[in-house]
Structures are given as structure tokens and as C-alpha cells.
Coordinates of C-alpha atoms and ligand atoms in Angstrom, one line a residue:
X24 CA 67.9 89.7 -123.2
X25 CA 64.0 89.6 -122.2
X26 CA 61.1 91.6 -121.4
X27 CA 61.4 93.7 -124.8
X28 CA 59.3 96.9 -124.3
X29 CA 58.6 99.5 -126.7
X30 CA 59.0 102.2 -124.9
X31 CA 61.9 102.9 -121.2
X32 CA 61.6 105.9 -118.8
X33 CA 65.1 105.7 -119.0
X34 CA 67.3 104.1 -121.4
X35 CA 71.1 104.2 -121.6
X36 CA 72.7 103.3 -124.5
X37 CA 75.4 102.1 -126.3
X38 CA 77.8 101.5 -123.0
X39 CA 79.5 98.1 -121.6
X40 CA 77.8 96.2 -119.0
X41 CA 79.4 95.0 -116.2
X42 CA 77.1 93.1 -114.5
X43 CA 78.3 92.8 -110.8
X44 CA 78.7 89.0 -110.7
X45 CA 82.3 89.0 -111.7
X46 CA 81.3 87.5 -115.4
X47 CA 83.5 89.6 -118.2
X48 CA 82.2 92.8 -119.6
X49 CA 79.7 93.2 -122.7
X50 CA 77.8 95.8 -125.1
X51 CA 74.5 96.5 -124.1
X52 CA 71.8 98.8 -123.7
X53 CA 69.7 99.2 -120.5
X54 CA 66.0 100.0 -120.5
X55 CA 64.5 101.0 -117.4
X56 CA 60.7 100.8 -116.2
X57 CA 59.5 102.2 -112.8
X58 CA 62.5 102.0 -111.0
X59 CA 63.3 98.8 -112.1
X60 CA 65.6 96.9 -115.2
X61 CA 63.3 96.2 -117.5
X62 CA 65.8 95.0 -120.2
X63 CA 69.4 94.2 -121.3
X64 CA 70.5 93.9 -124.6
X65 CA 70.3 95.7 -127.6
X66 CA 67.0 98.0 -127.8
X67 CA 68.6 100.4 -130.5
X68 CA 64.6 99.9 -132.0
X69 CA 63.1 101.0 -128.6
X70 CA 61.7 104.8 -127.5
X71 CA 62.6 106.6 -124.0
X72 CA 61.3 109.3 -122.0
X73 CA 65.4 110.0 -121.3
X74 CA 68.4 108.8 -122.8
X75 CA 71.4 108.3 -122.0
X76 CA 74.5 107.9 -124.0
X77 CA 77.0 105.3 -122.4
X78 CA 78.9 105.3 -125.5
X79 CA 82.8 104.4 -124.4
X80 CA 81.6 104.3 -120.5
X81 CA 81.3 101.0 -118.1
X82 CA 77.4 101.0 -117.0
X83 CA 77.5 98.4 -113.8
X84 CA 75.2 98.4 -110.5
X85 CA 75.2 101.1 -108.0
X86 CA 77.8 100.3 -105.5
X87 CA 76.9 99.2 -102.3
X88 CA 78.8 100.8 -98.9
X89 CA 78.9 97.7 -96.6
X90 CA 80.5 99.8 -94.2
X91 CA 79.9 103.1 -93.2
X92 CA 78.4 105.4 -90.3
X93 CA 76.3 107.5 -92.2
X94 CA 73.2 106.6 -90.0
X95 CA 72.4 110.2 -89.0
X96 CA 74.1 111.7 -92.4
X97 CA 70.9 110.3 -94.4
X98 CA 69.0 112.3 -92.7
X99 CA 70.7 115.3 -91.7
X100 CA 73.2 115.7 -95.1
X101 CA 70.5 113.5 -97.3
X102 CA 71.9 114.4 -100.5
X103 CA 74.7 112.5 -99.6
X104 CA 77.0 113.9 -102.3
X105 CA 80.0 111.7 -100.3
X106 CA 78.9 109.1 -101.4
X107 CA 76.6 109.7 -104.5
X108 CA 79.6 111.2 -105.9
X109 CA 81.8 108.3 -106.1
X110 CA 78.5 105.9 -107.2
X111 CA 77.4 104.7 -104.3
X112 CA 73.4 104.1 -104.3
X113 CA 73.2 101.8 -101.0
X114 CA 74.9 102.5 -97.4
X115 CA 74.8 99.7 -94.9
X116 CA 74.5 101.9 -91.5
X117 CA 75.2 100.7 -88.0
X118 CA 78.5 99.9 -87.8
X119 CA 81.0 98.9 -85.6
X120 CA 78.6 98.6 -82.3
X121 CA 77.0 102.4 -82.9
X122 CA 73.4 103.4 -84.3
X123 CA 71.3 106.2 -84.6
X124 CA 68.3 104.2 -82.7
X125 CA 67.7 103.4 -80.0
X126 CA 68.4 106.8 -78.1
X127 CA 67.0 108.4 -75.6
X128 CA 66.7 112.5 -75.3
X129 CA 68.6 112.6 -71.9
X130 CA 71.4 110.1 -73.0
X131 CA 75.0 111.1 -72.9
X132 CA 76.9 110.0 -76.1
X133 CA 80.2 108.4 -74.5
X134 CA 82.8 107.4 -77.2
X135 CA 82.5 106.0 -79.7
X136 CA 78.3 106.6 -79.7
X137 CA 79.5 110.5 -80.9
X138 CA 80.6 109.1 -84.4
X139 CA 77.1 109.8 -85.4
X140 CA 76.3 112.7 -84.6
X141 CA 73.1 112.1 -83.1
X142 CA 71.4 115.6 -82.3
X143 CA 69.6 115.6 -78.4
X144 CA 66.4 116.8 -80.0
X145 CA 64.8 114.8 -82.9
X146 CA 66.4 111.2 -81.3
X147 CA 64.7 107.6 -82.0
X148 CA 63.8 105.7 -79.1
X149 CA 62.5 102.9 -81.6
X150 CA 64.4 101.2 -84.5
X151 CA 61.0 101.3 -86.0
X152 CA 60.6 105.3 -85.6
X153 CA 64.4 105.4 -87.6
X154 CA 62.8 103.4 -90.1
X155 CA 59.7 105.5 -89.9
X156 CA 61.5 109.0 -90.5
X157 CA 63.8 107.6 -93.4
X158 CA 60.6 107.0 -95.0
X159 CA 59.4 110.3 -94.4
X160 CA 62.3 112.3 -96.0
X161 CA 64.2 109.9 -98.3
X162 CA 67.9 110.0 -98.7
X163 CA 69.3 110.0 -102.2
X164 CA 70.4 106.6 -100.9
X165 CA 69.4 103.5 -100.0
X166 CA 69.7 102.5 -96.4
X167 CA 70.0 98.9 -95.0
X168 CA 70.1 99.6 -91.2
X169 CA 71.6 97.4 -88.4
X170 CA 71.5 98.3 -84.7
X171 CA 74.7 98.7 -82.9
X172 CA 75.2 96.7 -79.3
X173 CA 77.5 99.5 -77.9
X174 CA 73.9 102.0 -78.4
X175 CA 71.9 99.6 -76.4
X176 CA 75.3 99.3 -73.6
X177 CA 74.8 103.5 -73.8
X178 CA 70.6 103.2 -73.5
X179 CA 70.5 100.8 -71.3
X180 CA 73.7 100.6 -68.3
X181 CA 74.3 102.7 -65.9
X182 CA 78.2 102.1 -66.4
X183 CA 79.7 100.7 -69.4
X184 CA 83.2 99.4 -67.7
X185 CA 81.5 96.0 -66.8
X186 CA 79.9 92.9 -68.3
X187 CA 76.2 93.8 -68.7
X188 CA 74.0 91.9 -65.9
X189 CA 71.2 89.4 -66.3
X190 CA 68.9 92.3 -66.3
X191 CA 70.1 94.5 -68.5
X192 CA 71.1 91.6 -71.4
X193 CA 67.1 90.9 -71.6
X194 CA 66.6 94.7 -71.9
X195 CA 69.2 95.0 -74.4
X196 CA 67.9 91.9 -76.3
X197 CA 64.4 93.0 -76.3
X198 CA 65.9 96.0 -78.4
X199 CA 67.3 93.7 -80.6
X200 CA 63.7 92.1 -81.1
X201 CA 62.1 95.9 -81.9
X202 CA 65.1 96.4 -84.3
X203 CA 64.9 93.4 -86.1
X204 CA 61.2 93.5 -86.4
X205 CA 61.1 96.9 -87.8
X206 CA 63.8 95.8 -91.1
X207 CA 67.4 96.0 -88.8
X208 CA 69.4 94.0 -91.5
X209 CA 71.5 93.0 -88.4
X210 CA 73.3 93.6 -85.4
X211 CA 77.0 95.2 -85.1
X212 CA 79.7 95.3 -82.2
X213 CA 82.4 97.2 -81.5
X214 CA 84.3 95.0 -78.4
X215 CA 87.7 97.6 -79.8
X216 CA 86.1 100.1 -78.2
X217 CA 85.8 100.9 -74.2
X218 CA 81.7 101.5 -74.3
X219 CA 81.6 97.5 -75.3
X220 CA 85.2 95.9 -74.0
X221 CA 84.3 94.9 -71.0
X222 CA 81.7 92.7 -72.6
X223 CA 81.4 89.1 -72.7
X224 CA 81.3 86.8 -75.3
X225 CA 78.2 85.5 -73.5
X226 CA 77.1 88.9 -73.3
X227 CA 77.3 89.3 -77.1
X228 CA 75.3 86.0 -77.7
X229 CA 72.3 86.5 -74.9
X230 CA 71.9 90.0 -76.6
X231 CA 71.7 88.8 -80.1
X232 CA 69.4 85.7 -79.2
X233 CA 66.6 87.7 -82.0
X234 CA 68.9 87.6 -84.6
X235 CA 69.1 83.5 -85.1
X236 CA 65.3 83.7 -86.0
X237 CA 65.6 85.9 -88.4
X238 CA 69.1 85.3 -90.2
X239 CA 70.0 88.5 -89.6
X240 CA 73.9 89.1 -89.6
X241 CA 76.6 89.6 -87.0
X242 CA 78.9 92.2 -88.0
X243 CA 81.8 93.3 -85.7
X244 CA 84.7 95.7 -85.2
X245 CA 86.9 93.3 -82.7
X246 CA 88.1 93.0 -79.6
X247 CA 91.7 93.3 -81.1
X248 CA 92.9 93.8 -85.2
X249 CA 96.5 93.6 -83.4
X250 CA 98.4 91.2 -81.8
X251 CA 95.6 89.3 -80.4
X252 CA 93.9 89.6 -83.4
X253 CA 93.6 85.6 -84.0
X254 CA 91.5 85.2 -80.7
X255 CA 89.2 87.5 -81.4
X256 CA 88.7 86.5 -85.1
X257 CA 87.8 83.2 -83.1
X258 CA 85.2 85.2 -80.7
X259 CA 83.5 86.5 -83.6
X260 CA 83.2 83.1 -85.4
X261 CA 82.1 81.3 -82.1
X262 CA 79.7 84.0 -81.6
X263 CA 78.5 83.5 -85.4
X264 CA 77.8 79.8 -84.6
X265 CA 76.0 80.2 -81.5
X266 CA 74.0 82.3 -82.8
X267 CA 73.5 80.3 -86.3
X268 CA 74.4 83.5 -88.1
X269 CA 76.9 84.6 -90.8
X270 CA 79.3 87.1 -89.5
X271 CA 81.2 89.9 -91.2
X272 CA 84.5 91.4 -89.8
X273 CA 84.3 94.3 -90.3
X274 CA 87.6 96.8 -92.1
X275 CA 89.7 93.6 -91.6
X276 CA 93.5 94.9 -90.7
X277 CA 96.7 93.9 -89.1
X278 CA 97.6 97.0 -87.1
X279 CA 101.0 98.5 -85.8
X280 CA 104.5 97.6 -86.8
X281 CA 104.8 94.4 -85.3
X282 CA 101.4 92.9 -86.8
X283 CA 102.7 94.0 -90.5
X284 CA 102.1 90.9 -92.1
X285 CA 99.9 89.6 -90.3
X286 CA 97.0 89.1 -92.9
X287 CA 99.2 86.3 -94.0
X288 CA 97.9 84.3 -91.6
X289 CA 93.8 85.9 -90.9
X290 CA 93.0 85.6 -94.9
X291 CA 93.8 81.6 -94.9
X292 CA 92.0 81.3 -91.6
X293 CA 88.8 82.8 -92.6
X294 CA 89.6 80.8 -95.9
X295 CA 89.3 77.4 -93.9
X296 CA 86.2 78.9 -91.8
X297 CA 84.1 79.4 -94.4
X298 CA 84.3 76.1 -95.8
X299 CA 81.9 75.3 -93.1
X300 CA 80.4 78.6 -91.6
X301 CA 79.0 82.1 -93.2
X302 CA 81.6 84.1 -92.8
X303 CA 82.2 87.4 -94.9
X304 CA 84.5 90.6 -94.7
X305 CA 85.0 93.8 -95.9
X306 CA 88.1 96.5 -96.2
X307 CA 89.0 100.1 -97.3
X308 CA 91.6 101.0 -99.8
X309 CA 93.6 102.9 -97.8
X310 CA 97.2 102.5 -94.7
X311 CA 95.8 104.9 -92.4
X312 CA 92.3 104.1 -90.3
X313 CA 90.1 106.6 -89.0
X314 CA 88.0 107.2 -85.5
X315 CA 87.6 109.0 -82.7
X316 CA 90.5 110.8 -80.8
X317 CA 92.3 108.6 -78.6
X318 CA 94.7 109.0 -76.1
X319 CA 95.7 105.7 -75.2
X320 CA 99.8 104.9 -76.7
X321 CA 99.1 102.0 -78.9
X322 CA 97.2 104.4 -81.1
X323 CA 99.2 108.1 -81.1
X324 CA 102.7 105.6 -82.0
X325 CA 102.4 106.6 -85.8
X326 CA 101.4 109.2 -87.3
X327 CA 98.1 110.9 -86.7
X328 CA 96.0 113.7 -88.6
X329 CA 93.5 115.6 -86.5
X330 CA 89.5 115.2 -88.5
X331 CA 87.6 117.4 -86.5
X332 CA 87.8 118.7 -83.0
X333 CA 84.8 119.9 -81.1
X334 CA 86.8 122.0 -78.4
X335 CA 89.8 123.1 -81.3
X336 CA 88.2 122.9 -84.5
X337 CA 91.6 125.2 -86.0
X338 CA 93.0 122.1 -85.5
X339 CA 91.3 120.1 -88.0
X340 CA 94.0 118.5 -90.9
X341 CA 96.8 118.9 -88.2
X342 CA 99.4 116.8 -87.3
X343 CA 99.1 115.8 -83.6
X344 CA 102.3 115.9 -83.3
X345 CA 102.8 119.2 -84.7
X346 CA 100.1 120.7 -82.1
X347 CA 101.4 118.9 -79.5
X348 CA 105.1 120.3 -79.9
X349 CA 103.0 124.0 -80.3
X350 CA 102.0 123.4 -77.2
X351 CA 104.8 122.1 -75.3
X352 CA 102.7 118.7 -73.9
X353 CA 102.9 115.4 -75.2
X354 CA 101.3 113.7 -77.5
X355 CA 98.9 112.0 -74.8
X356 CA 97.9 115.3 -73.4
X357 CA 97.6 117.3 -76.4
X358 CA 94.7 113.9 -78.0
X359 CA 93.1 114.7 -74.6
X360 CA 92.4 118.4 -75.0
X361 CA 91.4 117.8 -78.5
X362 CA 88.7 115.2 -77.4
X363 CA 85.7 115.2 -78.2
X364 CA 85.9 114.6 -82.2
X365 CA 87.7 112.3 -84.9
X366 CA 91.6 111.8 -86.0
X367 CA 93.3 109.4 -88.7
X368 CA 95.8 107.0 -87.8
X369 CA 98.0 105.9 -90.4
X370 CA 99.0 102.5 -88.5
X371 CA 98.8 99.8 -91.7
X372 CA 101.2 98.4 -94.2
X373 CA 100.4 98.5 -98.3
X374 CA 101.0 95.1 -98.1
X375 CA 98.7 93.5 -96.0
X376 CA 96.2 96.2 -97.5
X377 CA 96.7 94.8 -100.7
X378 CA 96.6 91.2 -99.6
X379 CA 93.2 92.1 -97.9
X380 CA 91.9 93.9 -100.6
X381 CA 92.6 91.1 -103.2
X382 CA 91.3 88.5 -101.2
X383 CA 88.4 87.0 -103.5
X384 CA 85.6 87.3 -100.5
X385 CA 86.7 90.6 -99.4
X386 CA 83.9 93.6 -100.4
X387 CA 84.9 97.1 -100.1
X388 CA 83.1 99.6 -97.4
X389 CA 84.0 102.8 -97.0
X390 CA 84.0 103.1 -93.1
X391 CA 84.1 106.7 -93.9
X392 CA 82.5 109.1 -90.8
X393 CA 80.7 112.3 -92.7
X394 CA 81.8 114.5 -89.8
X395 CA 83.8 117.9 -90.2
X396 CA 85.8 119.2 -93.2
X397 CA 88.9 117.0 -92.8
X398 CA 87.7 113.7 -92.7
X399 CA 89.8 110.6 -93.9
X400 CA 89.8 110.9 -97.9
X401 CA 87.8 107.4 -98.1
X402 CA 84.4 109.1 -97.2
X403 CA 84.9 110.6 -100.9
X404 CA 87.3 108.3 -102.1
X405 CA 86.8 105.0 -101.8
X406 CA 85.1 103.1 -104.6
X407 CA 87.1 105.0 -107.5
X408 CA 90.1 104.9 -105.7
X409 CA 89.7 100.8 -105.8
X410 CA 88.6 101.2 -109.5
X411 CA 90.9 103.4 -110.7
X412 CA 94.4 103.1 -108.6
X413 CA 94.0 99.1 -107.3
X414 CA 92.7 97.7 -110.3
X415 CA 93.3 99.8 -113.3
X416 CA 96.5 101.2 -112.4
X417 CA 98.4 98.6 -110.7
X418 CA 96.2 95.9 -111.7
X419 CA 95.3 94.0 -108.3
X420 CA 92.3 92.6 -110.1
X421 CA 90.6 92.8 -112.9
X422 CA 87.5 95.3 -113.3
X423 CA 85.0 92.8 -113.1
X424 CA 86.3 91.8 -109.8
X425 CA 86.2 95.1 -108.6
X426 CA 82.8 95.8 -109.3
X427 CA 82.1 92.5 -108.0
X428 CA 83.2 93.3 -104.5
X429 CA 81.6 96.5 -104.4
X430 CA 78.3 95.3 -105.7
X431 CA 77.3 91.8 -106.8
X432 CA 79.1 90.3 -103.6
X433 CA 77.8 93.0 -101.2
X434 CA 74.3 92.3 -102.1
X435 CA 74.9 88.4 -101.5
X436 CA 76.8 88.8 -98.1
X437 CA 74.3 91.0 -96.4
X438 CA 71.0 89.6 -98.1
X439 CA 69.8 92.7 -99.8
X440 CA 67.5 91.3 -102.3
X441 CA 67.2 92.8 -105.5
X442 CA 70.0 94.9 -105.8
X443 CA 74.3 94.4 -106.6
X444 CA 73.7 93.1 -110.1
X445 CA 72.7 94.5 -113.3
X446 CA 70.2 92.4 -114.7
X447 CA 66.6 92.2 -115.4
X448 CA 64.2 92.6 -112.7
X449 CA 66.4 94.0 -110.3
X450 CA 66.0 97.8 -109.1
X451 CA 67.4 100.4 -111.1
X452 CA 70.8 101.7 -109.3
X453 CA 73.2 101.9 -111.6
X454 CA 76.4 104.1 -112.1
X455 CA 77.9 105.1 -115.5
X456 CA 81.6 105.5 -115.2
X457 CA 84.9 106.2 -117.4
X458 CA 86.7 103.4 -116.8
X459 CA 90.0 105.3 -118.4
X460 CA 89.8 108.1 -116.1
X461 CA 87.9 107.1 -112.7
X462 CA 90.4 107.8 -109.8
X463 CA 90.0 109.3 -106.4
X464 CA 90.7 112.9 -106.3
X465 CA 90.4 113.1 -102.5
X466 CA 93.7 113.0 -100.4
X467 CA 94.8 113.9 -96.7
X468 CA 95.0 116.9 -98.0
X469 CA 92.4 117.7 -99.7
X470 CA 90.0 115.0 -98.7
X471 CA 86.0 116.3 -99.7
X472 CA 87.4 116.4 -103.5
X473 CA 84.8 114.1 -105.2
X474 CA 85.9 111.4 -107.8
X475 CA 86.8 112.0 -111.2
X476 CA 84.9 109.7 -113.8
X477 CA 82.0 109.3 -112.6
X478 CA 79.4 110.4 -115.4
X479 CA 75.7 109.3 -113.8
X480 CA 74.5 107.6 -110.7
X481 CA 71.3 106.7 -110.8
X482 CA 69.3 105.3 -107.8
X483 CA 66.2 103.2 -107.9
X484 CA 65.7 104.4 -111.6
X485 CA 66.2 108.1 -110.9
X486 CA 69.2 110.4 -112.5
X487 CA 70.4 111.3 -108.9
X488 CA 74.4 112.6 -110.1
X489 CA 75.2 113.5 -113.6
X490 CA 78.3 115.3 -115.0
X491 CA 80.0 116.6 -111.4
X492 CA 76.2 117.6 -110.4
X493 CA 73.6 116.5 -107.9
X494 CA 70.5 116.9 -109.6
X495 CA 68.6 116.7 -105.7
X496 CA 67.0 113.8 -106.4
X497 CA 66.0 111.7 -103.3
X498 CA 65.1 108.1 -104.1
X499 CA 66.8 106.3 -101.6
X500 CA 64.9 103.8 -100.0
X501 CA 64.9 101.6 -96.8
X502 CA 66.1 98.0 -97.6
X503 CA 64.6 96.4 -94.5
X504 CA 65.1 92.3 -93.3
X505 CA 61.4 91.7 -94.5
X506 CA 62.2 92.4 -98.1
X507 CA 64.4 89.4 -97.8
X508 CA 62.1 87.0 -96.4
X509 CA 59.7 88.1 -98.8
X510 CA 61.0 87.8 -101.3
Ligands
ZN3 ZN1 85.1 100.0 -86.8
CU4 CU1 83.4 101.6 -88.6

């Protein structure tokens, strides 16, 4: 309780504060000044240009995506309504190897580069020219923005089935240098994935020589989240201390039948590695993953939902299977003909989802991909499906701890200064929520349903959702690396 004004452009009233540092719930009010917390505590004297009443309603920080793919979607769909919807104020973008920048005009997009759906005309050849147009035409998010290493494979090799060359790692890494001067927050991989699995572990570290300077993060989907899962948790750590960098693992899972369980043994091994290196990870709420459609066995063995399709788009919320039989070829055949475009695989067990998801240091990230009108439920879904269902309703954790890994621990994992906890000082992204009623009202069904109990999202001090309604706000600004070392 400091900073006592007179007089808030916004104050909300009369709601509980949960702060985003895990610490227990209390009564407050919150007055807010340009775009920032000005004051917490009780200001029942003070005056307000708006008001809020939080009466009976959680007030806590904006919740931060640490994982998503929305890197073209805050421009393109800049309301965001995915994700402003379920309270999310900040999207990290850049994940799992792909980014919007750098592109080229002429470039193919080979999978998985399509998962943004980068448009030939209007592409960035510079991180800094991203950074530049997100500035221009704000999203009604925030965006922290790392550059993906299977982009600069796709910019910059003629082939992507081979180790990158001498040559081409300097060209790659000098990318890395423009992207991290301009604000990249970091650098991704995505080794799963053919357009980066032929390269190196060398590879990975000569490319990602800027970030060490800088302290910029090394976030990566892995080689393998199966059964060779331990050795490439080991890549990614060894790559971490090369480089002098914390690392995230990305959506951490133990995938297929035989893994089940698995997380048994990853959680108490990133347990014991972050007793002496940075090392951070992040999950969704959910059995069933979500990418691009694959043909290869290990991923059409359960049961998989058709997203989008750009050749069959009828097919979109279909069971491969289903379409497959339809049309007398297997399932192998039928994933080809429906290429290019998205599909969900439901290839994980509750348990190790829950073991992952209640691990203390775990933070939630959507990985949804805004492409198509059946995409996995967790682009809508996420957040109030871990507030509601996992900690409310079979009581996982308590609902400090939730908001914790969705805000408080976010913030501290991926540097992003000034945001993640409600407190004074910081900038002004807060949600307002029910905590009685918030669940997820997206499904496999009926997946772009957006959350129930959300009452107001605000974002860097402006009313961006209220009541089921986007008010068109966009506020959203770019969190960029020099913030950080600024600050
Ligand atoms: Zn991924
Ligand atoms: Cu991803």
C-alpha cells in the first residue's frame, strides 16, 4: 500500500488480489495511472475516471502465453479475441523453431514454417521490420518475440535434409545478431521436426553464438518427447551451457503408449539440473497435442482429428480415420492428401499431464496455432481450463499456484520486466475473473467457444474484454530484450 493518489484512470474495486507470486489471496482495490499500478490497497476515499466493481471476483495479472504461434495472428487477427478472451494480455511468439521474420518474398514455406501463416506479400526480411510493423498497428496484446532457427534453415539452405555448412551457420547466426538487436527475447528450435532434424547440436550452438551476450533464452521443441526423450532433454541442457543460457523445453510430454509414465523420470531430472543451470518449462492442459499433418506411423497410431486442410477444408473436425475408410486408403495416404494444414493427435496420458502440470516450475503456454475453424480447444481454452477444471475442480493446486504459473513465474522465466505480478509500479494487465465459475467452454467439438468467467481483461491499463465483449481496444505492446537490460 503506497503511492496514494487522489484521483485513478481506472480503479477496480472491492475484488481479491492475487498477486501472481504464489503468496495467498487478499482484499484490495487497484488504482491505475497511465497504463501503470499506481496503488494497492484500500482507496475506498479515492476518485476515478472508470470504475470497476470486482466485488466477489479474483483481480490477478494478465496471463502470460509462454507458448504460442501467434506471430502472424497479431497482426493479421489483432484483436486476438483467442486469447483476450480467456485473459491473456502477453503472447511469447516464435516457437518451436518457426517465426514470422526473417522471410523472404520468394521463400517456400516447407513444414512446419506454414504454422504461421505467413502471407508472400507483406513478409519481414528483418526481425527489426516485425518489430517495426507491430509498432505500427498494435495488437490488443503484448508481444515478446523470439526468432525461430528452422526460419533461418528455410531463409538461408538450399536443402534442409543436412547439417547446415560452415557458411550458412555464420549467415544464420548473423540473423540471430539482427534479431536480438532489434528486442528478439530469444531463440527457438524445433530439432522434432524434418526442416531442423538433421541439425547438429554444434549446429544449434554456432547459430545461437548472439544469444550468450545478451542472455537471451533458448527455448526448444526436441529432437524426441518419446522414447529418446532423456537424450535430447540432455542436448537441450548441453546446448543451454554452451551457450551460457537458460533454456525452456518447450509443451514438455511423454508421448505414445509406451512412454506413458515417462515424466516420472524427466520432472526429477530437470529437478536435479536446475540446481545448477537455468532451466525452465512450460505445458498445456490438455492429452491430445496439436501440429501440422503428418504422415509418418508414430504419429497417425492414435487417434487423430483433422484442424484445417488447405486442399480438403470439408474435412476440418474429422476423424482421420473416418475419411480415410470414406475413401478406401489408409491412414498414411489419406494424412498425405490432406497436407498442407494442421491435425490433433491425442497421443498423451492424464497422468503424466497432470504430473507435468503440477510440477512447481512448470508455466502454462497455450501452444495453440490460430489457424482454421477447428483448431485444438487450447487456443480458446487453456488458461480457464487450468483455473477452473485443474485447480478448482479437482484441486491439482491451489489458485494462487495457478495464477502463479501463468503469470508471476512466466514473467521471471523469460525476463519480461515489469509484468506477471500485480503490484505497484508494474504495467497495468490485469484480468478480473469469477473464480466460482471460470472453466473452458471450448472442446474437440466445439473448440472457438471462448471461456466462461472471465469478466475484464485489461491490457497495459486499457479495458480491452469486458462482459463476453471485445471493446477493440489495441494496447498491446512489444516487450523487446532491451527493456530488460534497461531496466
Ligand atoms: Zn512445438
Ligand atoms: Cu509449438
Amino acid at each position: 500500500m503506497s503511492n496514494l493518489h487522489d484521483h485513478y484512470h481506472l480503479l477496480i474495486r472491492g475484488g481479491t488480489v492475487i498477486d501472481g507470486t504464489k503468496a495467498p489471496r487478499f482484499n484490495a482495490d487497484v488504482g491505475i495511472v497511465d497504463g501503470f499500478i499506481a496503488a494497492v490497497g484500500d482507496l475506498s476515499f479515492a476518485t476515478a475516471d472508470q470504475t470497476l466493481d470486482a466485488t466477489d471476483r479474483m483481480v490477478a495479472p494478465g496471463f502470460i502465453d509462454s507458448h504460442t504461434h501467434d506471430d502472424q495472428a497479431v497482426l493479421s487477427q489483432a484483436a486476438m479475441p483467442f486469447k483476450i478472451s480467456q485473459g491473456v494480455t502477453t503472447v511469447v511468439t516464435g516457437n518451436c523453431g518457426v517465426s514470422a521474420a526473417p522471410l523472404r518474398a520468394d521463400m517456400d514455406l516447407p513444414m512446419p514454417l506454414n504454422l504461421i501463416d505467413a502471407p508472400a506479400e507483406g513478409r519481414f526480411t528483418t526481425f527489426a521490420a516485425y518489430l517495426d510493423a507491430l509498432r505500427a498497428t498494435p495488437s490488443s496484446v503484448n508481444v515478446a518475440a523470439m526468432v525461430g532457427h528452422s526460419t533461418l534453415r528455410g531463409l538461408i539452405m538450399s536443402e534442409l535434409d543436412r547439417p547446415a555448412n560452415p557458411t550458412e551457420i555464420a549467415a544464420m547466426r548473423m540473423h540471430v545478431e539482427e534479431a536480438m538487436a532489434a528486442g528478439a527475447i530469444g531463440m527457438s528450435t524445433g530439432t522434432f521436426y524434418a526442416a531442423a532434424a538433421e541439425a547438429t547440436t554444434d549446429e544449434i550452438i554456432e547459430v545461437g553464438r548472439p544469444l550468450t551476450a545478451r542472455g537471451a533464452l533458448y527455448v526448444t521443441h526436441m529432437r524426441d518427447e518419446a522414447d529418446k526423450i532423456l537424450e535430447a532433454m540432455e542436448e537441450s541442457f548441453a546446448i543451454g551451457r554452451a551457450l551460457e543460457v537458460p533454456v525452456v523445453l518447450s509443451h514438455h510430454k511423454a508421448m505414445h503408449a509406451p512412454n506413458f509414465g515417462q515424466t516420472k523420470i524427466t520432472l526429477p531430472l530437470i529437478e536435479k539440473t536446475m540446481k545448477h543451470q537455468c532451466v525452465s518449462l512450460d505445458c498445456y492442459p490438455y492429452t491430445a497435442g496439436s501440429t501440422m499433418i503428418r504422415a509418418d506411423g508414430g504419429m497417425l497410431g492414435g487417434r487423430v482429428l483433422i484442424a484445417s486442410s488447405e486442399p480438403h477444408p470439408e474435412c476440418a473436425g474429422r476423424d482421420l480415420a473416418e475419411i480415410a475408410k470414406e475413401w478406401s486408403v489408409s491412414k498414411e495416404e489419406a494424412a498425405l492428401t490432406l497436407q498442407p494444414g494442421t491435425a490433433i493427435y491425442f497421443m498423451m496420458d492424464e497422468d503424466d499431464v497432470q504430473r507435468v502440470l503440477a510440477f512447481d516450475e512448470t508455466m502454462i503456454g497455450s501452444d495453440g496455432i490460430p489457424l482454421g475453424d477447428k483448431p485444438h480447444p487450447r487456443l480458446w481454452g487453456t488458461f480457464p481450463r487450468v483455473l477452473g477444471h485443474y485447480s478448482r475442480d479437482i484441486g491439482l493446486f491451489p489458485l494462487e499456484t495457478a495464477v502463479w504459473k501463468m503469470t508471476g513465474l512466466t514473467a521471471r522465466n523469460f525476463g519480461l520486466h515489469g509484468r506477471g505480478t500485480l503490484q505497484v509500479g508494474q504495467h497495468a494487465d490485469i484480468v478480473i475473473f469469477d473464480a466460482a465459475t471460470i472453466r473452458d467452454a471450448a472442446n474437440y467439438a466445439t473448440p472457438t467457444e471462448p471461456a466462461e468467467g472471465i469478466d475484464t481483461v485489461i491490457v497495459n491499463g486499457t479495458v480491452t474484454w469486458q462482459h463476453g465483449m471485445h471493446s477493440g481496444a489495441r494496447s498491446g505492446q512489444v516487450i523487446t530484450r532491451q527493456d530488460k537490460v534497461a531496466a
